[in-house]
C-alpha cells in the first residue's frame, strides 16, 4: 500500500498547485476586468471562485483521509498539516481576486481606478499573478532559494502600495472620496493577495528546512 | 495513556480559548487607543500580539504532536485539524487588532477617526470584542445554537460597515482624503475581525454536526 500512500500525498500537492494556478489566473483576469470595466469578465471571475472553494474542501477531506488511514509521521505528517494551511491561504487569495472583480462590477459602467493610477494597479495585478505562479512552482519543486526570492520580490508590492498612498495623500487628488475609498481597498486586496503567496512559500521553507523563513534571510546591511 | 491523550486534546481547546480571549481584549484596547489617540495603549497592543503568535505556534506544535503520537481518528482527528484552522483565524484576528493600534500610532497625536464616526467605530470595536467572546464560549461549550446566533449577530457589523460607507459617500464629507482612507481601512479591519470570529464558530458547528453552518440556518422569509 506504500504506493497508494505516496500517490495520496502527491495528489495533495497537485491540488495545491492547481489551486495556486486558478487563483493566479483569477487575479490577472480580475485586474483586467477592473481596469477595463469589463462586466462579463468580472462576472466570470466571481463565479469561478466556487471552483477554488470546492478544491479546498476536497483537499481538506483528502488530507483528513490520509491522516486517518495512513497515520503519517515526521515529514509526511508535517506535509499534510502544512498543506491544510496552504490551502487556506489559497482559498483566501481566491476571495481577494473575487473582491477585485466585485469592485469592477459595482462601479460598472464606470472605471473604479482613475487613469493616473492605471499603470500602478496593472503592475500590482501582474505582480500578484507572478508571485502566485512562483508560489505554485515552489510547492512543486520545494526549492528553498526560490521561496526566499519570492519574499524579496514582494518588496516591490510594498513600493507599489506606497505609490498608491502617495497619490491618495497628494493635495492634487481630484477623484473624490468614493474613488479614494475604492483605490484604498484595491491596494489592500493586492497587498493581501501577495502576502498569501509569500506565506505559501514560507510554509514550504518551513517544511523543507524546519526553520522559519525569516531566520534564513540575513538582515540587509544598513 | 487514555487520560494523557484526552488531556492533550483538552489543552488544544484551552489554547484556542486563551487565544480568543487575548485577541478579544486586544481589539477592545486597540479601539480605545484609536478613539482616544492613546499612544501608550496602542504600543502595548502592538507588542502584545507576539503572545498570540507564540500561542499559535505552540498550539500548532501540540496538534502535530498529538497527530504523530496518538494518531487520532474520527471526531478527535477532525477536532485537531479544525483547531489548526481556528488558530489561524485567531492569529489573523490578532494581526487585525494590531493594525487598528498601528493606525492609532501612525496618526498620533491626531485622532484617525472623526468625531461624527466615533460612536459607529466604538460600536464596531465593542461588537468585535463581543463576537470574539462568544466564539471563545462556543469553543468551550460546542453549543451549536450559540454558534449560529453569532452569525446573526454579525449582521450588525455589516450595518455598521454600511453606515461608515454612507458617511464616506456623503457629499458633506469634510474630513479630506487621508481620513477617508483611514476610515475605510478601519472599517475593513473590524469587518474582517468579525468574519474570523464567525468563522471560528462555524468550524465548531461543522465539528459537532458534520454540516456547514449555512446549511443549518433557514433562509429568512422575504
Tab-separated table of C-alpha atoms in Angstrom, chain A residues 188 191-192 195, chain B residues 19 22-34 38-54 56-57 89-107 112 125 128 132 182 185-186 188-190 192-194 196:
chain	number	residue	atom	x	y	z
A	188	UNK	CA	-5.246	46.368	0.245
A	191	UNK	CA	-1.221	43.545	-0.873
A	192	UNK	CA	-3.021	40.760	0.982
A	195	UNK	CA	1.043	38.223	1.422
B	19	UNK	CA	-6.060	32.955	22.045
B	22	UNK	CA	-6.393	37.608	24.120
B	23	UNK	CA	-7.438	38.857	20.693
B	24	UNK	CA	-10.858	39.869	22.034
B	25	UNK	CA	-9.174	42.056	24.631
B	26	UNK	CA	-6.720	43.333	22.030
B	27	UNK	CA	-9.472	44.614	19.723
B	28	UNK	CA	-11.149	46.358	22.647
B	29	UNK	CA	-7.940	48.058	23.745
B	30	UNK	CA	-6.992	48.924	20.169
B	31	UNK	CA	-10.361	50.604	19.717
B	32	UNK	CA	-9.816	52.741	22.804
B	33	UNK	CA	-6.304	53.611	21.616
B	34	UNK	CA	-7.725	54.587	18.239
B	38	UNK	CA	-3.626	56.887	23.227
B	39	UNK	CA	-0.094	56.151	22.055
B	40	UNK	CA	0.965	54.100	25.040
B	41	UNK	CA	-2.068	51.863	24.834
B	42	UNK	CA	-1.573	51.450	21.075
B	43	UNK	CA	2.012	50.459	21.693
B	44	UNK	CA	1.059	47.868	24.265
B	45	UNK	CA	-1.492	46.277	21.912
B	46	UNK	CA	1.143	46.128	19.177
B	47	UNK	CA	3.673	44.432	21.466
B	48	UNK	CA	1.136	42.050	22.983
B	49	UNK	CA	0.401	40.432	19.638
B	50	UNK	CA	3.627	38.464	19.962
B	51	UNK	CA	1.974	36.461	22.729
B	52	UNK	CA	-0.803	35.474	20.323
B	53	UNK	CA	1.702	34.416	17.682
B	54	UNK	CA	3.592	32.350	20.265
B	56	UNK	CA	-0.417	29.792	17.774
B	57	UNK	CA	2.976	28.235	17.149
B	89	UNK	CA	-8.327	32.587	12.303
B	90	UNK	CA	-7.388	33.764	15.768
B	91	UNK	CA	-3.808	34.617	14.856
B	92	UNK	CA	-5.117	36.708	11.968
B	93	UNK	CA	-7.620	38.428	14.268
B	94	UNK	CA	-4.688	39.417	16.462
B	95	UNK	CA	-2.986	40.969	13.426
B	96	UNK	CA	-6.119	42.974	12.691
B	97	UNK	CA	-6.275	44.320	16.253
B	98	UNK	CA	-2.631	45.247	15.808
B	99	UNK	CA	-3.466	47.071	12.549
B	100	UNK	CA	-6.053	49.177	14.387
B	101	UNK	CA	-3.453	50.028	17.035
B	102	UNK	CA	-0.847	50.841	14.388
B	103	UNK	CA	-3.202	53.279	12.741
B	104	UNK	CA	-3.718	54.982	16.112
B	105	UNK	CA	0.065	55.203	16.484
B	106	UNK	CA	0.592	56.498	12.956
B	107	UNK	CA	-1.851	59.391	13.396
B	112	UNK	CA	-7.667	58.966	12.990
B	125	UNK	CA	-14.950	47.683	18.376
B	128	UNK	CA	-15.893	42.717	17.598
B	132	UNK	CA	-14.883	37.019	19.877
B	182	UNK	CA	-8.061	55.700	7.377
B	185	UNK	CA	-9.218	50.640	6.389
B	186	UNK	CA	-10.552	50.741	9.947
B	188	UNK	CA	-12.318	46.764	6.818
B	189	UNK	CA	-10.243	45.663	9.855
B	190	UNK	CA	-13.294	45.350	12.102
B	192	UNK	CA	-12.548	41.049	8.880
B	193	UNK	CA	-12.080	40.600	12.623
B	194	UNK	CA	-15.774	39.781	12.956
B	196	UNK	CA	-12.850	35.459	11.744
